[in-house]
PDB file of N, CA and C in Angstrom:
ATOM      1  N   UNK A 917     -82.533 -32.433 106.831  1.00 53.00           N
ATOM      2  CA  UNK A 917     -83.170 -31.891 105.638  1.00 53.00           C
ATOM      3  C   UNK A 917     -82.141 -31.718 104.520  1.00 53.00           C
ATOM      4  N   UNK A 918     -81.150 -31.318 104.648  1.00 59.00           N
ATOM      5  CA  UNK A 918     -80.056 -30.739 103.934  1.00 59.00           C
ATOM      6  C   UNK A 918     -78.925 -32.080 103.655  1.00 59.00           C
ATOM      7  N   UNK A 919     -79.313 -32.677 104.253  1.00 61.00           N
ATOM      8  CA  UNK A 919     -78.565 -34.418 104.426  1.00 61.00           C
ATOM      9  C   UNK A 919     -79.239 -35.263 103.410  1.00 61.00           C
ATOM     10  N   UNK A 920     -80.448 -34.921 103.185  1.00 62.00           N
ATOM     11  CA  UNK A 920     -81.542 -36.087 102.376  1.00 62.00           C
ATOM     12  C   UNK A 920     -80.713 -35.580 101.473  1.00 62.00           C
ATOM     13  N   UNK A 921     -81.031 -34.202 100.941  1.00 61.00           N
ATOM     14  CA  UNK A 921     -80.534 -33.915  99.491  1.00 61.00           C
ATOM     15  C   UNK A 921     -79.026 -34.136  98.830  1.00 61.00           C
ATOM     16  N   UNK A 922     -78.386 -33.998  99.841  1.00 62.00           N
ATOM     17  CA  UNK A 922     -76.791 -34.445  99.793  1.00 62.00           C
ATOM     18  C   UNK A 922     -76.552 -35.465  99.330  1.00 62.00           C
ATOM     19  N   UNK A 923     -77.429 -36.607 100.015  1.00 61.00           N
ATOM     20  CA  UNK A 923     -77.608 -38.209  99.792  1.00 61.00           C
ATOM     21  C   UNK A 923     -77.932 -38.241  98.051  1.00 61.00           C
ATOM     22  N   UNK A 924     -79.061 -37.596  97.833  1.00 67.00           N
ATOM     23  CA  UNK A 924     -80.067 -37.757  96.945  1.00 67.00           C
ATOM     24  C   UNK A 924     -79.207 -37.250  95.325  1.00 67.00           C
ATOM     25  N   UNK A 925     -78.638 -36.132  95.754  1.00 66.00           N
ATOM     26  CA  UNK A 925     -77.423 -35.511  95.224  1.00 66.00           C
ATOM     27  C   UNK A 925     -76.553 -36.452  94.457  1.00 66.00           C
ATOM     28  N   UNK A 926     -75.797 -37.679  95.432  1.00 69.00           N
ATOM     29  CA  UNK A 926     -74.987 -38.300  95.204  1.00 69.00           C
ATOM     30  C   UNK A 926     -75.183 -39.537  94.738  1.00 69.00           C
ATOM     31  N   UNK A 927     -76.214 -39.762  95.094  1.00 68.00           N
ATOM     32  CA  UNK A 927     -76.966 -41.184  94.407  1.00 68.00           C
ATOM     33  C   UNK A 927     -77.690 -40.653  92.846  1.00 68.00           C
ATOM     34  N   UNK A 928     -78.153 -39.454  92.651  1.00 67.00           N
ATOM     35  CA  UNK A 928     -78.389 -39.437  91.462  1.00 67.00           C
ATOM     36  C   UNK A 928     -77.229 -38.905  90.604  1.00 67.00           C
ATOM     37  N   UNK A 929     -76.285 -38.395  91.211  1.00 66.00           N
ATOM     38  CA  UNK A 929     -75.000 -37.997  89.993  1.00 66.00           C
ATOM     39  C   UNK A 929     -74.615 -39.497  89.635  1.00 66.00           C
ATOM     40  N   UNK A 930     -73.857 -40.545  90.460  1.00 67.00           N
ATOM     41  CA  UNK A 930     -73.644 -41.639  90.383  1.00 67.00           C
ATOM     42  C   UNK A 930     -74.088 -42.434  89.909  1.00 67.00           C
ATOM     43  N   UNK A 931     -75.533 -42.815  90.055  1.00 64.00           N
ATOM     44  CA  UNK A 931     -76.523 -43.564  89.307  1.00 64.00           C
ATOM     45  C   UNK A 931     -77.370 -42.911  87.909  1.00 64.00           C
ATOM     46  N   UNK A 932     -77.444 -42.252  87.704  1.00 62.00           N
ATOM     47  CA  UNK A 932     -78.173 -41.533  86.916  1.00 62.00           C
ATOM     48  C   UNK A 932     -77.304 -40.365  86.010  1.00 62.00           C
ATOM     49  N   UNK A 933     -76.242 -39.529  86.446  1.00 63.00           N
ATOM     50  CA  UNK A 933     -76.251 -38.200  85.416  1.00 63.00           C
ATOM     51  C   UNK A 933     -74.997 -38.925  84.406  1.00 63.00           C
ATOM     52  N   UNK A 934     -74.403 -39.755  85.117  1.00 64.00           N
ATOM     53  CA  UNK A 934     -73.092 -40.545  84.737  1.00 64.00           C
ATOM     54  C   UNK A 934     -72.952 -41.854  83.619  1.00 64.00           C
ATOM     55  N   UNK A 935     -74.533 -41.935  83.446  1.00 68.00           N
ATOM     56  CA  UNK A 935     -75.126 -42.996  82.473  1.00 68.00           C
ATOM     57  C   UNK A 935     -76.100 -42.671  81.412  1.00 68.00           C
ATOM     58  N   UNK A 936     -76.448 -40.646  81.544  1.00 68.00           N
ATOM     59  CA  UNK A 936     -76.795 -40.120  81.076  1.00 68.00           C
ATOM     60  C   UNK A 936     -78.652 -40.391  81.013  1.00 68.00           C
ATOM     61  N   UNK A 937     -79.217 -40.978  82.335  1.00 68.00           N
ATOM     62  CA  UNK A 937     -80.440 -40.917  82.442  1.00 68.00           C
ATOM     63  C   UNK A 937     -81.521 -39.832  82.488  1.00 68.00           C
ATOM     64  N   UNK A 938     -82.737 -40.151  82.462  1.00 72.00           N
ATOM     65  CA  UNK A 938     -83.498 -38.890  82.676  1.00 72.00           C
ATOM     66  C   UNK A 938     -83.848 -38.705  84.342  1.00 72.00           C
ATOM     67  N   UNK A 939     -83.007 -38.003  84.483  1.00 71.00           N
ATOM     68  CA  UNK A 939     -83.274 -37.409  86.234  1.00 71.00           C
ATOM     69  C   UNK A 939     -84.652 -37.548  86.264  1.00 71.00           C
ATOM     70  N   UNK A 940     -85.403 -37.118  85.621  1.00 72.00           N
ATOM     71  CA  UNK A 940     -87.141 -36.599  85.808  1.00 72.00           C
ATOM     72  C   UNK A 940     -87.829 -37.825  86.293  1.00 72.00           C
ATOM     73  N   UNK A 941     -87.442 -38.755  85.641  1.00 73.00           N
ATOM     74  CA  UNK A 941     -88.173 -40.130  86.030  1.00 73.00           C
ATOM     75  C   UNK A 941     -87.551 -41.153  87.195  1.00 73.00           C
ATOM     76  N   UNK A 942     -86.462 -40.537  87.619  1.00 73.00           N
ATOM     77  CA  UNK A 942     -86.009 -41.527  88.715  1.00 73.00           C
ATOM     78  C   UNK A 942     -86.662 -40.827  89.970  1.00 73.00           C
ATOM     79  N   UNK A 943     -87.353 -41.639  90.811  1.00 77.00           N
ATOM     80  CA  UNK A 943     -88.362 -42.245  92.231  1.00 77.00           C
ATOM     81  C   UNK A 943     -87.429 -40.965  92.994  1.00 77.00           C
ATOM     82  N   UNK A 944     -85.871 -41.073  93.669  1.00 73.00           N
ATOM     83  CA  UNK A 944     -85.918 -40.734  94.399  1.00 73.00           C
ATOM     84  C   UNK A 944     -86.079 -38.789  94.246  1.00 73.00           C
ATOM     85  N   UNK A 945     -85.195 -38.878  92.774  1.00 75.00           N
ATOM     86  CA  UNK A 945     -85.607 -36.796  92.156  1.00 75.00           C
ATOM     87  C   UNK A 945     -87.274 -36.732  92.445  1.00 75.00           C
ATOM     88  N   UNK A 946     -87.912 -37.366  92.602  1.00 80.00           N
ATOM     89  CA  UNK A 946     -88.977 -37.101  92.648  1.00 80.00           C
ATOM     90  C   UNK A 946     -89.611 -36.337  93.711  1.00 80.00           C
ATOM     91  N   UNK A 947     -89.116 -37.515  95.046  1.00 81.00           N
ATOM     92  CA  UNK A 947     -89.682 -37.449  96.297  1.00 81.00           C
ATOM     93  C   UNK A 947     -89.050 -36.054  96.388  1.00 81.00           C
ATOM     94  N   UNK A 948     -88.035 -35.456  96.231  1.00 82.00           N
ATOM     95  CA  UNK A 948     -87.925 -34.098  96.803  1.00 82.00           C
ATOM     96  C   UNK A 948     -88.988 -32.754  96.714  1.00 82.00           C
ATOM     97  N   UNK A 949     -88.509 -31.991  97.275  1.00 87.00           N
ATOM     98  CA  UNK A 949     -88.978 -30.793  97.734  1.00 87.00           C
ATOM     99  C   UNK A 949     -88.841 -29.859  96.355  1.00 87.00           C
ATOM    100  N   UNK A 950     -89.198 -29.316  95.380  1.00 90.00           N
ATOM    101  CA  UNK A 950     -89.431 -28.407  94.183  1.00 90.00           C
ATOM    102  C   UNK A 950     -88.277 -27.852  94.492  1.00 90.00           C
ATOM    103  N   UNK A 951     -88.233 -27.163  95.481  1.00 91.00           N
ATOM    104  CA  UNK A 951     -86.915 -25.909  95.443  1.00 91.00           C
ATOM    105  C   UNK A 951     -85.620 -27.305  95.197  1.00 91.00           C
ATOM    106  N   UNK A 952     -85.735 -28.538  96.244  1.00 86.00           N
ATOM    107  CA  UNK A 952     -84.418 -29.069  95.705  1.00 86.00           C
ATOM    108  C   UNK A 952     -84.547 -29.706  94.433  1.00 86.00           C
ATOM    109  N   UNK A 953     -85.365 -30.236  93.709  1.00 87.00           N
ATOM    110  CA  UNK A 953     -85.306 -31.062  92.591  1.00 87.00           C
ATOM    111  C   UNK A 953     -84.731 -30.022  91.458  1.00 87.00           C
ATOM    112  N   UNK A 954     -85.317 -28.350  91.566  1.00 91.00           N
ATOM    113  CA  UNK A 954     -84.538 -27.067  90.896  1.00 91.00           C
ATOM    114  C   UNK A 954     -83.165 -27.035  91.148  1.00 91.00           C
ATOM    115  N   UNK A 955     -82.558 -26.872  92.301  1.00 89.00           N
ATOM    116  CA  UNK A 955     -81.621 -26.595  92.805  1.00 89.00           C
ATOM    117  C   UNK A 955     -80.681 -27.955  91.791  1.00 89.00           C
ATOM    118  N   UNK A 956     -81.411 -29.101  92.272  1.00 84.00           N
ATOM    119  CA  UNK A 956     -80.228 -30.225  91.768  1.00 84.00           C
ATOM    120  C   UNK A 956     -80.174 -30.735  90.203  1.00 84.00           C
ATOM    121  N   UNK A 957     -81.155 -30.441  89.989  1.00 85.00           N
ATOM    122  CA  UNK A 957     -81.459 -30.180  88.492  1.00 85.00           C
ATOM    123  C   UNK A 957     -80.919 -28.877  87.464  1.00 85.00           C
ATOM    124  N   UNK A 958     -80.653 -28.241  88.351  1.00 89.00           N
ATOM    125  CA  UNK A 958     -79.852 -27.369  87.529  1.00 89.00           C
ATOM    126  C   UNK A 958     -78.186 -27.571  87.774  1.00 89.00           C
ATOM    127  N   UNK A 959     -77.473 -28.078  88.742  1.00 85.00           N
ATOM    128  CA  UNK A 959     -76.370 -28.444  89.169  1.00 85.00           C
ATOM    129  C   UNK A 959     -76.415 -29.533  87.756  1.00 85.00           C
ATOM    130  N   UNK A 960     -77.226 -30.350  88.229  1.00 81.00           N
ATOM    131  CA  UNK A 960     -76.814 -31.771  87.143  1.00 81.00           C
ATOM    132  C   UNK A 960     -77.324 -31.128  85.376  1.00 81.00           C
ATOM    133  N   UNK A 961     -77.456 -30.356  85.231  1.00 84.00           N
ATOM    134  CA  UNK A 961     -77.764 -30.103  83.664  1.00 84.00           C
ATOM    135  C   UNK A 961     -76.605 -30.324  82.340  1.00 84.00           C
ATOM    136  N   UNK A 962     -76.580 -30.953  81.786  1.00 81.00           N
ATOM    137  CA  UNK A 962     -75.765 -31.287  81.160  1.00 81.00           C
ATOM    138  C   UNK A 962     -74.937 -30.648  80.255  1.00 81.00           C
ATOM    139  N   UNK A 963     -75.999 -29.552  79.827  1.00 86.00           N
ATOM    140  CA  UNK A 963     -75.103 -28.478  79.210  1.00 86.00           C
ATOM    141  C   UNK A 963     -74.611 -27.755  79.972  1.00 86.00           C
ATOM    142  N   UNK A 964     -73.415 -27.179  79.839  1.00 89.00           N
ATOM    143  CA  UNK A 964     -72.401 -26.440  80.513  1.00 89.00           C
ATOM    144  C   UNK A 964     -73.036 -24.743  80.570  1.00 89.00           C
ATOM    145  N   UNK A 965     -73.496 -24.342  79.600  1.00 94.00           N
ATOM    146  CA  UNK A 965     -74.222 -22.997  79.086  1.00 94.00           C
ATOM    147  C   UNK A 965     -75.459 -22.771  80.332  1.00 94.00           C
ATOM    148  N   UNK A 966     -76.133 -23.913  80.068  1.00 92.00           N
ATOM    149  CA  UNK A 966     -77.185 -23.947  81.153  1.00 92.00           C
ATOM    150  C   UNK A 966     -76.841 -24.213  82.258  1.00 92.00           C
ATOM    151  N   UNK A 967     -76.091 -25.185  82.458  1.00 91.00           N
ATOM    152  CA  UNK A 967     -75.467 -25.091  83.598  1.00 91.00           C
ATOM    153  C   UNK A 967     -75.668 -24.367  85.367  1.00 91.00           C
ATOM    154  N   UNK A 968     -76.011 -24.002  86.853  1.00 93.00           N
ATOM    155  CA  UNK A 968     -76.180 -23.604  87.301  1.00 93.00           C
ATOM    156  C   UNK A 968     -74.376 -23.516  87.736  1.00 93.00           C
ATOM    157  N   UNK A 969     -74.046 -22.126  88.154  1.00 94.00           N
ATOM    158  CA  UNK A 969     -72.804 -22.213  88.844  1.00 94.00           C
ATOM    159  C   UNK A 969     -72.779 -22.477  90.165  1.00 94.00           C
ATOM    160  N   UNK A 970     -71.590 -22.160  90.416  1.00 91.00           N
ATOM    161  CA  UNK A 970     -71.003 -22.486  91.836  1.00 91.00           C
ATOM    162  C   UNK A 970     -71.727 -21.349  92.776  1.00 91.00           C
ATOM    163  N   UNK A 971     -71.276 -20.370  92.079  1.00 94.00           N
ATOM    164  CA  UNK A 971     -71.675 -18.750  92.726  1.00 94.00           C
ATOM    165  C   UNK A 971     -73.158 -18.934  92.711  1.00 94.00           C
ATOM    166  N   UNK A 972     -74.051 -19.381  91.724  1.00 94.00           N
ATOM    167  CA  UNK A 972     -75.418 -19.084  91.710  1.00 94.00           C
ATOM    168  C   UNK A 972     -76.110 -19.586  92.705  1.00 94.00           C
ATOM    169  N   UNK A 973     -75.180 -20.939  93.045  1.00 91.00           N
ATOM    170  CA  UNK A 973     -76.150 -22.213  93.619  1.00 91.00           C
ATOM    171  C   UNK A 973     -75.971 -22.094  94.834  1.00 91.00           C
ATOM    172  N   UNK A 974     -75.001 -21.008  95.705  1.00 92.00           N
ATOM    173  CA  UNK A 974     -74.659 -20.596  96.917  1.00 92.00           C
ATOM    174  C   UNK A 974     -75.405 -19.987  97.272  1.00 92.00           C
ATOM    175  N   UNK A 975     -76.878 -19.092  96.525  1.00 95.00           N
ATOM    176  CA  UNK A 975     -77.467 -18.129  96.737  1.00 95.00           C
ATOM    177  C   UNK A 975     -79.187 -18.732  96.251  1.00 95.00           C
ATOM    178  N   UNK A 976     -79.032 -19.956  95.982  1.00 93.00           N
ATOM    179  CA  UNK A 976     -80.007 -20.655  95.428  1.00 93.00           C
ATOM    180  C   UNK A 976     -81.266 -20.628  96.902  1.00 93.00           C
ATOM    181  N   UNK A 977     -82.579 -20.316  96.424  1.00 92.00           N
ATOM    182  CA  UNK A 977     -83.904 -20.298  97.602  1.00 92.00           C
ATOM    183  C   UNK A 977     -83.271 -21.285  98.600  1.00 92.00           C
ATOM    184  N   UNK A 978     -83.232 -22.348  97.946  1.00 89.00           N
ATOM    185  CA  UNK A 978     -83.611 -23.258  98.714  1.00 89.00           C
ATOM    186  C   UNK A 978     -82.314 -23.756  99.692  1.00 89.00           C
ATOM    187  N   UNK A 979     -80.850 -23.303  99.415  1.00 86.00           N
ATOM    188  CA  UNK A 979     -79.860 -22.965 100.012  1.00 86.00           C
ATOM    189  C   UNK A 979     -80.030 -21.995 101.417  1.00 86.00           C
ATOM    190  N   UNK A 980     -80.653 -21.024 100.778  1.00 89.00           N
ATOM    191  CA  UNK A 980     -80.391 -19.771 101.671  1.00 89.00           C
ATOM    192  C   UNK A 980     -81.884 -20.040 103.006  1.00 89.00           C
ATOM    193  N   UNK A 981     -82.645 -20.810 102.231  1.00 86.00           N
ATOM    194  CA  UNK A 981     -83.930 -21.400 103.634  1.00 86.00           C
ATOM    195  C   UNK A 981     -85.012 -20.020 102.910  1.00 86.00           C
ATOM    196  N   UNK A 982     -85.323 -20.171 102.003  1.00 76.00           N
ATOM    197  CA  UNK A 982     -86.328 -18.678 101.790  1.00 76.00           C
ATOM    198  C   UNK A 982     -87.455 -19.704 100.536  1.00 76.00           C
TER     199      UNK A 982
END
């Protein structure tokens, strides 16, 4: 479970945040689970302000299994 998103993680930073695409419309951000498409969607946000931190994202629902 925690492996898909890792994958999914790394294929969309690589393919997508790095070429400055719209996460929203790529197939595989899709197929996820709400809590992760939040979770990784806020990691990948481009503004720094908005940004999710390190600290936040340790405590993130869908991290913690809630």
């Amino acid at each position: 479970h925690h492996s898909k998103c890792l994958l999914s993680f790394r294929h969309l930073f690589c393919s997508n945040f790095l070429s400055g695409a719209d996460l929203s419309k790529e197939e595989s951000f899709l197929e996820l689970e709400p809590q992760e498409r939040d979770l990784l969607g806020s990691l990948l946000e481009r503004d720094v302000e908005s940004r999710l931190s390190a600290k936040n994202a340790l405590v993130h629902p869908w991290l913690i299994g809630e």
